[in-house]
Amino acid sequence: MAVEQSQAMAHIGSHEEPRGPSEFQLAIRELKRRPPAIMGLIILTIVITFAIIPGAFSPLDPVDQDLTRYTKPPGFTDTTGRVYHLGTDQQGRDILSRIIWGSRISLIVGVTTVIISGLIGITIGIVAGYFGGWVDTIISRIVDTALAVPFILLAISLVAILGPSLQNIILVIALRTWIVYARVVRGEVLSLKENEFVVGAKAAGCSTIRILFFYLFPNVISTTIVIATLYLGRMIIIESALSFLGLGVPPPTPTWGGMLADGRSFLDTAWWIALFPGIVLMLTVLSVNLLGDWLRDVLDPRMKRIAE
């Protein structure tokens, strides 16, 4: 009798309800529904690969000059049989090689500024939202003051004072874009700190640092990831704009914005100098924005679709 009961219990246990799809499976399912996001992922993967190992794909040295190759059109073949698939610029440098190496600068600036500004903005936003009172008032006035100054004017002024370099570009952009994270995180923390899990943590005697970084931070990280993804494309554009104005990474280091600046004087005679870097810049920013839209729908509970 005991054996029959145990077999019956085992039979009942074998008919447990199947688990639903995991968060990762739902994200992949959502990605498969979005061909533009898949295209963006492919493009961004290629750009990241170029940025990590540009020497493996670059056919020539990006700073190698030869005036005998002055503004040669795409497909030009020199006396040695070497083909310049995207042509050369006014100094005889290979356009394709410079685009590949320029991806490194754009992604370094974009990713680094997003990380630095995100850490600063999240920390300040959590502190302002949790403590409130005069702390929130001071931080809010600082944010309002920073927003009153046009970003491009601030960037040009600071770079002109500090000098154009990769480190200064990252510093200037990061010191301005933390505001976006701080404002969003502050608003979320204002509502989160009234929830039961925060009130319970206070009643249990948890320290303020523990509440901030072990209870509040995990609940705002998904929102900040979406902001970071959407702002990555903007950071790349800002770096290109400063390079275009001559305030970015100094030459001869190749940058997409610098290549656009070099080609603006040759639009009627050597259009390829500016066209191909502009196309690559446009596709990179577009791919980041497409992936950002996908991440927003995946990470924002209000926008998640019900799995079929």
PDB file of C-alpha atoms in Angstrom:
ATOM      1  CA  MET A   1       0.000   0.000   0.000  1.00  0.00           C
ATOM      2  CA  ALA A   2       2.842   2.338   0.878  1.00  0.00           C
ATOM      3  CA  VAL A   3       4.496   1.561  -2.446  1.00  0.00           C
ATOM      4  CA  GLU A   4       1.313   2.447  -4.341  1.00  0.00           C
ATOM      5  CA  GLN A   5       1.030   5.754  -2.471  1.00  0.00           C
ATOM      6  CA  SER A   6       4.617   6.667  -3.249  1.00  0.00           C
ATOM      7  CA  GLN A   7       4.099   5.835  -6.921  1.00  0.00           C
ATOM      8  CA  ALA A   8       0.967   7.980  -6.975  1.00  0.00           C
ATOM      9  CA  MET A   9       2.812  10.887  -5.402  1.00  0.00           C
ATOM     10  CA  ALA A  10       5.621  10.541  -7.951  1.00  0.00           C
ATOM     11  CA  HIS A  11       3.077  10.456 -10.746  1.00  0.00           C
ATOM     12  CA  ILE A  12       1.477  13.672  -9.455  1.00  0.00           C
ATOM     13  CA  GLY A  13       4.884  15.372  -9.116  1.00  0.00           C
ATOM     14  CA  SER A  14       5.745  14.500 -12.706  1.00  0.00           C
ATOM     15  CA  HIS A  15       2.836  16.628 -13.943  1.00  0.00           C
ATOM     16  CA  GLU A  16       4.048  19.979 -12.640  1.00  0.00           C
ATOM     17  CA  GLU A  17       3.111  22.959 -14.740  1.00  0.00           C
ATOM     18  CA  PRO A  18       5.854  23.897 -17.226  1.00  0.00           C
ATOM     19  CA  ARG A  19       7.790  27.032 -16.484  1.00  0.00           C
ATOM     20  CA  GLY A  20       7.265  30.037 -18.681  1.00  0.00           C
ATOM     21  CA  PRO A  21       9.986  31.466 -20.910  1.00  0.00           C
ATOM     22  CA  SER A  22      12.879  33.206 -19.180  1.00  0.00           C
ATOM     23  CA  GLU A  23      13.613  36.908 -19.526  1.00  0.00           C
ATOM     24  CA  PHE A  24      16.429  36.125 -21.950  1.00  0.00           C
ATOM     25  CA  GLN A  25      14.141  33.972 -24.114  1.00  0.00           C
ATOM     26  CA  LEU A  26      11.529  36.726 -24.180  1.00  0.00           C
ATOM     27  CA  ALA A  27      14.192  39.238 -25.212  1.00  0.00           C
ATOM     28  CA  ILE A  28      15.377  37.015 -28.064  1.00  0.00           C
ATOM     29  CA  ARG A  29      11.775  36.415 -29.134  1.00  0.00           C
ATOM     30  CA  GLU A  30      11.202  40.166 -29.221  1.00  0.00           C
ATOM     31  CA  LEU A  31      14.411  40.637 -31.209  1.00  0.00           C
ATOM     32  CA  LYS A  32      13.304  38.098 -33.820  1.00  0.00           C
ATOM     33  CA  ARG A  33      10.137  40.129 -34.352  1.00  0.00           C
ATOM     34  CA  ARG A  34      12.205  43.205 -35.225  1.00  0.00           C
ATOM     35  CA  PRO A  35      14.216  42.890 -38.460  1.00  0.00           C
ATOM     36  CA  PRO A  36      15.505  46.498 -38.099  1.00  0.00           C
ATOM     37  CA  ALA A  37      16.915  45.651 -34.645  1.00  0.00           C
ATOM     38  CA  ILE A  38      18.616  42.555 -36.071  1.00  0.00           C
ATOM     39  CA  MET A  39      20.133  44.699 -38.814  1.00  0.00           C
ATOM     40  CA  GLY A  40      21.298  47.184 -36.184  1.00  0.00           C
ATOM     41  CA  LEU A  41      22.875  44.400 -34.149  1.00  0.00           C
ATOM     42  CA  ILE A  42      24.767  43.133 -37.204  1.00  0.00           C
ATOM     43  CA  ILE A  43      26.039  46.600 -38.147  1.00  0.00           C
ATOM     44  CA  LEU A  44      27.073  47.440 -34.591  1.00  0.00           C
ATOM     45  CA  THR A  45      28.847  44.090 -34.235  1.00  0.00           C
ATOM     46  CA  ILE A  46      30.874  44.825 -37.370  1.00  0.00           C
ATOM     47  CA  VAL A  47      31.793  48.311 -36.137  1.00  0.00           C
ATOM     48  CA  ILE A  48      32.801  46.975 -32.714  1.00  0.00           C
ATOM     49  CA  THR A  49      34.943  44.296 -34.356  1.00  0.00           C
ATOM     50  CA  PHE A  50      36.679  46.956 -36.455  1.00  0.00           C
ATOM     51  CA  ALA A  51      37.258  49.057 -33.336  1.00  0.00           C
ATOM     52  CA  ILE A  52      38.755  46.184 -31.336  1.00  0.00           C
ATOM     53  CA  ILE A  53      41.111  44.821 -34.006  1.00  0.00           C
ATOM     54  CA  PRO A  54      41.363  47.461 -36.754  1.00  0.00           C
ATOM     55  CA  GLY A  55      44.764  46.195 -37.870  1.00  0.00           C
ATOM     56  CA  ALA A  56      43.230  42.880 -38.935  1.00  0.00           C
ATOM     57  CA  PHE A  57      40.919  44.596 -41.458  1.00  0.00           C
ATOM     58  CA  SER A  58      42.757  47.758 -42.450  1.00  0.00           C
ATOM     59  CA  PRO A  59      44.504  47.234 -45.807  1.00  0.00           C
ATOM     60  CA  LEU A  60      46.961  50.135 -45.244  1.00  0.00           C
ATOM     61  CA  ASP A  61      48.395  52.382 -42.578  1.00  0.00           C
ATOM     62  CA  PRO A  62      45.698  55.059 -42.031  1.00  0.00           C
ATOM     63  CA  VAL A  63      48.268  57.864 -41.748  1.00  0.00           C
ATOM     64  CA  ASP A  64      50.451  56.776 -44.690  1.00  0.00           C
ATOM     65  CA  GLN A  65      50.665  59.714 -47.116  1.00  0.00           C
ATOM     66  CA  ASP A  66      51.584  59.695 -50.784  1.00  0.00           C
ATOM     67  CA  LEU A  67      50.757  62.713 -52.945  1.00  0.00           C
ATOM     68  CA  THR A  68      50.977  60.565 -56.085  1.00  0.00           C
ATOM     69  CA  ARG A  69      47.644  59.122 -54.879  1.00  0.00           C
ATOM     70  CA  TYR A  70      46.036  62.567 -54.537  1.00  0.00           C
ATOM     71  CA  THR A  71      42.197  62.280 -54.467  1.00  0.00           C
ATOM     72  CA  LYS A  72      42.001  59.037 -56.398  1.00  0.00           C
ATOM     73  CA  PRO A  73      38.437  57.751 -56.933  1.00  0.00           C
ATOM     74  CA  PRO A  74      37.033  54.513 -55.460  1.00  0.00           C
ATOM     75  CA  GLY A  75      38.469  51.428 -57.115  1.00  0.00           C
ATOM     76  CA  PHE A  76      41.783  53.092 -57.975  1.00  0.00           C
ATOM     77  CA  THR A  77      44.673  50.658 -58.502  1.00  0.00           C
ATOM     78  CA  ASP A  78      48.268  51.846 -58.078  1.00  0.00           C
ATOM     79  CA  THR A  79      51.365  50.623 -59.917  1.00  0.00           C
ATOM     80  CA  THR A  80      51.883  47.816 -57.405  1.00  0.00           C
ATOM     81  CA  GLY A  81      48.402  46.431 -58.023  1.00  0.00           C
ATOM     82  CA  ARG A  82      46.995  47.576 -54.703  1.00  0.00           C
ATOM     83  CA  VAL A  83      43.310  48.513 -54.889  1.00  0.00           C
ATOM     84  CA  TYR A  84      41.889  51.483 -52.962  1.00  0.00           C
ATOM     85  CA  HIS A  85      38.280  50.397 -52.683  1.00  0.00           C
ATOM     86  CA  LEU A  86      36.942  53.700 -51.307  1.00  0.00           C
ATOM     87  CA  GLY A  87      39.533  55.971 -52.932  1.00  0.00           C
ATOM     88  CA  THR A  88      42.062  58.297 -51.319  1.00  0.00           C
ATOM     89  CA  ASP A  89      41.947  61.765 -49.767  1.00  0.00           C
ATOM     90  CA  GLN A  90      43.834  64.968 -50.531  1.00  0.00           C
ATOM     91  CA  GLN A  91      46.979  63.576 -48.903  1.00  0.00           C
ATOM     92  CA  GLY A  92      46.839  60.224 -50.631  1.00  0.00           C
ATOM     93  CA  ARG A  93      45.668  58.317 -47.555  1.00  0.00           C
ATOM     94  CA  ASP A  94      43.409  55.288 -47.939  1.00  0.00           C
ATOM     95  CA  ILE A  95      39.802  56.183 -47.053  1.00  0.00           C
ATOM     96  CA  LEU A  96      38.833  52.620 -46.087  1.00  0.00           C
ATOM     97  CA  SER A  97      41.728  52.269 -43.658  1.00  0.00           C
ATOM     98  CA  ARG A  98      40.955  55.597 -42.038  1.00  0.00           C
ATOM     99  CA  ILE A  99      37.278  54.697 -41.608  1.00  0.00           C
ATOM    100  CA  ILE A 100      38.190  51.399 -39.934  1.00  0.00           C
ATOM    101  CA  TRP A 101      40.652  53.018 -37.536  1.00  0.00           C
ATOM    102  CA  GLY A 102      38.273  55.929 -36.927  1.00  0.00           C
ATOM    103  CA  SER A 103      35.699  53.522 -35.496  1.00  0.00           C
ATOM    104  CA  ARG A 104      37.999  52.974 -32.512  1.00  0.00           C
ATOM    105  CA  ILE A 105      37.961  56.651 -31.519  1.00  0.00           C
ATOM    106  CA  SER A 106      34.199  56.976 -31.929  1.00  0.00           C
ATOM    107  CA  LEU A 107      33.405  53.910 -29.828  1.00  0.00           C
ATOM    108  CA  ILE A 108      35.992  54.697 -27.154  1.00  0.00           C
ATOM    109  CA  VAL A 109      34.513  58.154 -26.685  1.00  0.00           C
ATOM    110  CA  GLY A 110      30.910  56.918 -26.867  1.00  0.00           C
ATOM    111  CA  VAL A 111      31.226  53.965 -24.479  1.00  0.00           C
ATOM    112  CA  THR A 112      33.531  55.714 -21.993  1.00  0.00           C
ATOM    113  CA  THR A 113      31.388  58.839 -21.707  1.00  0.00           C
ATOM    114  CA  VAL A 114      28.239  56.768 -21.285  1.00  0.00           C
ATOM    115  CA  ILE A 115      29.826  54.764 -18.451  1.00  0.00           C
ATOM    116  CA  ILE A 116      31.326  57.774 -16.646  1.00  0.00           C
ATOM    117  CA  SER A 117      28.275  60.009 -16.982  1.00  0.00           C
ATOM    118  CA  GLY A 118      26.008  57.097 -16.050  1.00  0.00           C
ATOM    119  CA  LEU A 119      27.867  56.354 -12.818  1.00  0.00           C
ATOM    120  CA  ILE A 120      27.882  60.028 -11.847  1.00  0.00           C
ATOM    121  CA  GLY A 121      24.234  60.597 -12.763  1.00  0.00           C
ATOM    122  CA  ILE A 122      22.928  57.428 -11.093  1.00  0.00           C
ATOM    123  CA  THR A 123      24.762  58.184  -7.849  1.00  0.00           C
ATOM    124  CA  ILE A 124      23.596  61.810  -7.711  1.00  0.00           C
ATOM    125  CA  GLY A 125      20.039  60.890  -8.715  1.00  0.00           C
ATOM    126  CA  ILE A 126      19.734  58.216  -6.021  1.00  0.00           C
ATOM    127  CA  VAL A 127      21.090  60.566  -3.350  1.00  0.00           C
ATOM    128  CA  ALA A 128      18.785  63.423  -4.393  1.00  0.00           C
ATOM    129  CA  GLY A 129      15.678  61.249  -4.576  1.00  0.00           C
ATOM    130  CA  TYR A 130      16.292  59.370  -1.334  1.00  0.00           C
ATOM    131  CA  PHE A 131      17.297  62.222   0.973  1.00  0.00           C
ATOM    132  CA  GLY A 132      15.116  64.961  -0.525  1.00  0.00           C
ATOM    133  CA  GLY A 133      14.965  68.245   1.360  1.00  0.00           C
ATOM    134  CA  TRP A 134      17.863  70.641   0.981  1.00  0.00           C
ATOM    135  CA  VAL A 135      20.025  67.961  -0.662  1.00  0.00           C
ATOM    136  CA  ASP A 136      17.488  67.514  -3.443  1.00  0.00           C
ATOM    137  CA  THR A 137      17.046  71.286  -3.751  1.00  0.00           C
ATOM    138  CA  ILE A 138      20.779  71.944  -4.207  1.00  0.00           C
ATOM    139  CA  ILE A 139      21.190  69.153  -6.741  1.00  0.00           C
ATOM    140  CA  SER A 140      18.104  70.260  -8.653  1.00  0.00           C
ATOM    141  CA  ARG A 141      19.398  73.840  -8.885  1.00  0.00           C
ATOM    142  CA  ILE A 142      22.759  72.552 -10.168  1.00  0.00           C
ATOM    143  CA  VAL A 143      20.942  70.526 -12.815  1.00  0.00           C
ATOM    144  CA  ASP A 144      18.802  73.511 -13.843  1.00  0.00           C
ATOM    145  CA  THR A 145      21.872  75.717 -14.135  1.00  0.00           C
ATOM    146  CA  ALA A 146      23.709  73.177 -16.267  1.00  0.00           C
ATOM    147  CA  LEU A 147      20.685  72.785 -18.540  1.00  0.00           C
ATOM    148  CA  ALA A 148      20.565  76.548 -19.068  1.00  0.00           C
ATOM    149  CA  VAL A 149      23.982  76.489 -20.789  1.00  0.00           C
ATOM    150  CA  PRO A 150      23.936  75.226 -24.413  1.00  0.00           C
ATOM    151  CA  PHE A 151      25.926  72.018 -24.537  1.00  0.00           C
ATOM    152  CA  ILE A 152      27.849  72.698 -27.733  1.00  0.00           C
ATOM    153  CA  LEU A 153      28.888  76.138 -26.434  1.00  0.00           C
ATOM    154  CA  LEU A 154      30.066  74.610 -23.157  1.00  0.00           C
ATOM    155  CA  ALA A 155      31.947  71.865 -24.973  1.00  0.00           C
ATOM    156  CA  ILE A 156      33.687  74.268 -27.342  1.00  0.00           C
ATOM    157  CA  SER A 157      34.683  76.546 -24.452  1.00  0.00           C
ATOM    158  CA  LEU A 158      36.077  73.752 -22.282  1.00  0.00           C
ATOM    159  CA  VAL A 159      37.951  72.058 -25.118  1.00  0.00           C
ATOM    160  CA  ALA A 160      39.409  75.408 -26.180  1.00  0.00           C
ATOM    161  CA  ILE A 161      40.670  75.928 -22.611  1.00  0.00           C
ATOM    162  CA  LEU A 162      41.882  72.383 -21.922  1.00  0.00           C
ATOM    163  CA  GLY A 163      43.116  71.655 -25.429  1.00  0.00           C
ATOM    164  CA  PRO A 164      41.915  69.035 -27.936  1.00  0.00           C
ATOM    165  CA  SER A 165      42.698  65.463 -26.877  1.00  0.00           C
ATOM    166  CA  LEU A 166      40.895  62.171 -26.388  1.00  0.00           C
ATOM    167  CA  GLN A 167      40.872  62.495 -22.589  1.00  0.00           C
ATOM    168  CA  ASN A 168      39.534  66.054 -22.668  1.00  0.00           C
ATOM    169  CA  ILE A 169      36.775  65.149 -25.112  1.00  0.00           C
ATOM    170  CA  ILE A 170      35.620  62.324 -22.824  1.00  0.00           C
ATOM    171  CA  LEU A 171      35.788  64.590 -19.768  1.00  0.00           C
ATOM    172  CA  VAL A 172      33.838  67.425 -21.394  1.00  0.00           C
ATOM    173  CA  ILE A 173      31.032  65.204 -22.675  1.00  0.00           C
ATOM    174  CA  ALA A 174      30.737  63.205 -19.434  1.00  0.00           C
ATOM    175  CA  LEU A 175      30.553  66.334 -17.287  1.00  0.00           C
ATOM    176  CA  ARG A 176      27.427  67.421 -19.142  1.00  0.00           C
ATOM    177  CA  THR A 177      25.471  64.263 -19.908  1.00  0.00           C
ATOM    178  CA  TRP A 178      25.221  62.958 -16.313  1.00  0.00           C
ATOM    179  CA  ILE A 179      22.266  65.308 -15.923  1.00  0.00           C
ATOM    180  CA  VAL A 180      20.005  63.065 -17.999  1.00  0.00           C
ATOM    181  CA  TYR A 181      20.635  60.056 -15.750  1.00  0.00           C
ATOM    182  CA  ALA A 182      20.308  62.104 -12.561  1.00  0.00           C
ATOM    183  CA  ARG A 183      16.879  63.515 -13.457  1.00  0.00           C
ATOM    184  CA  VAL A 184      15.398  60.156 -14.465  1.00  0.00           C
ATOM    185  CA  VAL A 185      16.852  58.238 -11.517  1.00  0.00           C
ATOM    186  CA  ARG A 186      15.748  60.931  -9.035  1.00  0.00           C
ATOM    187  CA  GLY A 187      12.153  60.628 -10.251  1.00  0.00           C
ATOM    188  CA  GLU A 188      12.167  56.835  -9.894  1.00  0.00           C
ATOM    189  CA  VAL A 189      13.754  56.889  -6.449  1.00  0.00           C
ATOM    190  CA  LEU A 190      11.129  59.367  -5.197  1.00  0.00           C
ATOM    191  CA  SER A 191       8.488  56.689  -5.764  1.00  0.00           C
ATOM    192  CA  LEU A 192      10.630  53.659  -4.881  1.00  0.00           C
ATOM    193  CA  LYS A 193      11.611  54.922  -1.431  1.00  0.00           C
ATOM    194  CA  GLU A 194       7.964  54.748  -0.324  1.00  0.00           C
ATOM    195  CA  ASN A 195       7.657  51.064  -1.249  1.00  0.00           C
ATOM    196  CA  GLU A 196       7.426  48.350   1.369  1.00  0.00           C
ATOM    197  CA  PHE A 197      10.841  46.814   0.695  1.00  0.00           C
ATOM    198  CA  VAL A 198      12.600  50.123   1.444  1.00  0.00           C
ATOM    199  CA  VAL A 199      10.462  50.798   4.529  1.00  0.00           C
ATOM    200  CA  GLY A 200      11.148  47.252   5.706  1.00  0.00           C
ATOM    201  CA  ALA A 201      14.891  47.684   5.181  1.00  0.00           C
ATOM    202  CA  LYS A 202      14.832  50.825   7.314  1.00  0.00           C
ATOM    203  CA  ALA A 203      12.867  49.024  10.031  1.00  0.00           C
ATOM    204  CA  ALA A 204      15.366  46.158   9.966  1.00  0.00           C
ATOM    205  CA  GLY A 205      18.173  48.610  10.720  1.00  0.00           C
ATOM    206  CA  CYS A 206      19.911  48.545   7.324  1.00  0.00           C
ATOM    207  CA  SER A 207      22.428  51.317   6.792  1.00  0.00           C
ATOM    208  CA  THR A 208      21.756  54.130   4.354  1.00  0.00           C
ATOM    209  CA  ILE A 209      24.554  52.970   2.031  1.00  0.00           C
ATOM    210  CA  ARG A 210      23.077  49.477   1.921  1.00  0.00           C
ATOM    211  CA  ILE A 211      19.618  50.791   1.119  1.00  0.00           C
ATOM    212  CA  LEU A 212      20.958  53.057  -1.637  1.00  0.00           C
ATOM    213  CA  PHE A 213      23.098  50.521  -3.446  1.00  0.00           C
ATOM    214  CA  PHE A 214      21.478  47.176  -2.591  1.00  0.00           C
ATOM    215  CA  TYR A 215      17.794  48.092  -2.645  1.00  0.00           C
ATOM    216  CA  LEU A 216      17.389  51.180  -4.847  1.00  0.00           C
ATOM    217  CA  PHE A 217      20.210  50.825  -7.377  1.00  0.00           C
ATOM    218  CA  PRO A 218      19.073  47.397  -8.754  1.00  0.00           C
ATOM    219  CA  ASN A 219      15.594  48.835  -9.334  1.00  0.00           C
ATOM    220  CA  VAL A 220      16.782  51.736 -11.504  1.00  0.00           C
ATOM    221  CA  ILE A 221      19.506  49.947 -13.469  1.00  0.00           C
ATOM    222  CA  SER A 222      17.194  48.758 -16.256  1.00  0.00           C
ATOM    223  CA  THR A 223      16.063  52.317 -16.987  1.00  0.00           C
ATOM    224  CA  THR A 224      19.631  53.608 -17.029  1.00  0.00           C
ATOM    225  CA  ILE A 225      20.683  50.847 -19.429  1.00  0.00           C
ATOM    226  CA  VAL A 226      18.026  52.035 -21.876  1.00  0.00           C
ATOM    227  CA  ILE A 227      19.187  55.654 -21.500  1.00  0.00           C
ATOM    228  CA  ALA A 228      22.804  54.620 -22.004  1.00  0.00           C
ATOM    229  CA  THR A 229      21.965  52.721 -25.181  1.00  0.00           C
ATOM    230  CA  LEU A 230      19.958  55.580 -26.640  1.00  0.00           C
ATOM    231  CA  TYR A 231      22.610  58.144 -25.688  1.00  0.00           C
ATOM    232  CA  LEU A 232      25.522  56.134 -27.085  1.00  0.00           C
ATOM    233  CA  GLY A 233      24.618  57.252 -30.599  1.00  0.00           C
ATOM    234  CA  ARG A 234      24.392  60.848 -29.445  1.00  0.00           C
ATOM    235  CA  MET A 235      27.840  60.650 -27.860  1.00  0.00           C
ATOM    236  CA  ILE A 236      29.287  59.407 -31.142  1.00  0.00           C
ATOM    237  CA  ILE A 237      27.668  62.304 -32.999  1.00  0.00           C
ATOM    238  CA  ILE A 238      28.972  64.833 -30.452  1.00  0.00           C
ATOM    239  CA  GLU A 239      32.514  63.488 -30.796  1.00  0.00           C
ATOM    240  CA  SER A 240      32.243  63.689 -34.586  1.00  0.00           C
ATOM    241  CA  ALA A 241      30.875  67.239 -34.366  1.00  0.00           C
ATOM    242  CA  LEU A 242      33.772  68.377 -32.192  1.00  0.00           C
ATOM    243  CA  SER A 243      36.261  66.672 -34.514  1.00  0.00           C
ATOM    244  CA  PHE A 244      34.571  68.341 -37.469  1.00  0.00           C
ATOM    245  CA  LEU A 245      35.100  71.719 -35.779  1.00  0.00           C
ATOM    246  CA  GLY A 246      38.748  70.910 -35.117  1.00  0.00           C
ATOM    247  CA  LEU A 247      38.219  70.451 -31.361  1.00  0.00           C
ATOM    248  CA  GLY A 248      38.399  66.677 -31.251  1.00  0.00           C
ATOM    249  CA  VAL A 249      41.316  64.280 -31.286  1.00  0.00           C
ATOM    250  CA  PRO A 250      44.132  66.105 -33.109  1.00  0.00           C
ATOM    251  CA  PRO A 251      45.419  64.792 -36.450  1.00  0.00           C
ATOM    252  CA  PRO A 252      46.842  62.621 -37.861  1.00  0.00           C
ATOM    253  CA  THR A 253      44.689  60.264 -35.767  1.00  0.00           C
ATOM    254  CA  PRO A 254      41.748  59.359 -38.015  1.00  0.00           C
ATOM    255  CA  THR A 255      38.256  60.260 -36.802  1.00  0.00           C
ATOM    256  CA  TRP A 256      34.987  60.217 -38.706  1.00  0.00           C
ATOM    257  CA  GLY A 257      34.286  63.860 -37.920  1.00  0.00           C
ATOM    258  CA  GLY A 258      37.769  64.866 -38.990  1.00  0.00           C
ATOM    259  CA  MET A 259      37.338  63.016 -42.280  1.00  0.00           C
ATOM    260  CA  LEU A 260      34.093  64.883 -42.896  1.00  0.00           C
ATOM    261  CA  ALA A 261      35.907  68.155 -42.256  1.00  0.00           C
ATOM    262  CA  ASP A 262      38.672  67.164 -44.679  1.00  0.00           C
ATOM    263  CA  GLY A 263      36.174  66.346 -47.395  1.00  0.00           C
ATOM    264  CA  ARG A 264      33.948  69.415 -47.203  1.00  0.00           C
ATOM    265  CA  SER A 265      36.299  71.367 -49.501  1.00  0.00           C
ATOM    266  CA  PHE A 266      36.243  68.599 -52.119  1.00  0.00           C
ATOM    267  CA  LEU A 267      32.532  67.863 -52.405  1.00  0.00           C
ATOM    268  CA  ASP A 268      32.427  68.870 -56.058  1.00  0.00           C
ATOM    269  CA  THR A 269      35.678  67.175 -57.126  1.00  0.00           C
ATOM    270  CA  ALA A 270      36.281  64.314 -54.666  1.00  0.00           C
ATOM    271  CA  TRP A 271      32.901  63.557 -53.112  1.00  0.00           C
ATOM    272  CA  TRP A 272      34.019  60.185 -51.739  1.00  0.00           C
ATOM    273  CA  ILE A 273      36.258  61.773 -49.081  1.00  0.00           C
ATOM    274  CA  ALA A 274      33.227  62.951 -47.086  1.00  0.00           C
ATOM    275  CA  LEU A 275      30.522  60.583 -48.361  1.00  0.00           C
ATOM    276  CA  PHE A 276      31.800  57.257 -47.051  1.00  0.00           C
ATOM    277  CA  PRO A 277      32.653  58.439 -43.498  1.00  0.00           C
ATOM    278  CA  GLY A 278      29.237  60.122 -43.367  1.00  0.00           C
ATOM    279  CA  ILE A 279      27.479  56.904 -44.402  1.00  0.00           C
ATOM    280  CA  VAL A 280      29.361  54.861 -41.801  1.00  0.00           C
ATOM    281  CA  LEU A 281      28.574  57.420 -39.094  1.00  0.00           C
ATOM    282  CA  MET A 282      24.893  57.439 -40.045  1.00  0.00           C
ATOM    283  CA  LEU A 283      24.620  53.628 -40.071  1.00  0.00           C
ATOM    284  CA  THR A 284      26.411  53.293 -36.735  1.00  0.00           C
ATOM    285  CA  VAL A 285      24.150  55.788 -34.966  1.00  0.00           C
ATOM    286  CA  LEU A 286      21.071  54.279 -36.608  1.00  0.00           C
ATOM    287  CA  SER A 287      22.031  50.774 -35.460  1.00  0.00           C
ATOM    288  CA  VAL A 288      22.533  51.992 -31.878  1.00  0.00           C
ATOM    289  CA  ASN A 289      19.114  53.682 -31.898  1.00  0.00           C
ATOM    290  CA  LEU A 290      17.405  50.572 -33.275  1.00  0.00           C
ATOM    291  CA  LEU A 291      18.940  48.427 -30.544  1.00  0.00           C
ATOM    292  CA  GLY A 292      17.993  51.052 -27.978  1.00  0.00           C
ATOM    293  CA  ASP A 293      14.340  50.812 -29.009  1.00  0.00           C
ATOM    294  CA  TRP A 294      14.484  47.033 -28.636  1.00  0.00           C
ATOM    295  CA  LEU A 295      16.096  47.243 -25.184  1.00  0.00           C
ATOM    296  CA  ARG A 296      13.516  49.794 -24.086  1.00  0.00           C
ATOM    297  CA  ASP A 297      10.671  47.444 -24.966  1.00  0.00           C
ATOM    298  CA  VAL A 298      12.417  44.504 -23.273  1.00  0.00           C
ATOM    299  CA  LEU A 299      13.467  46.222 -20.037  1.00  0.00           C
ATOM    300  CA  ASP A 300      10.487  48.542 -19.514  1.00  0.00           C
ATOM    301  CA  PRO A 301       7.683  46.468 -17.937  1.00  0.00           C
ATOM    302  CA  ARG A 302       5.055  48.862 -19.274  1.00  0.00           C
ATOM    303  CA  MET A 303       6.126  48.166 -22.850  1.00  0.00           C
ATOM    304  CA  LYS A 304       6.709  44.422 -22.732  1.00  0.00           C
ATOM    305  CA  ARG A 305       4.500  42.435 -25.039  1.00  0.00           C
ATOM    306  CA  ILE A 306       2.565  39.466 -23.765  1.00  0.00           C
ATOM    307  CA  ALA A 307       4.217  36.305 -25.069  1.00  0.00           C
ATOM    308  CA  GLU A 308       2.013  34.320 -27.311  1.00  0.00           C
TER     309      GLU A 308
END
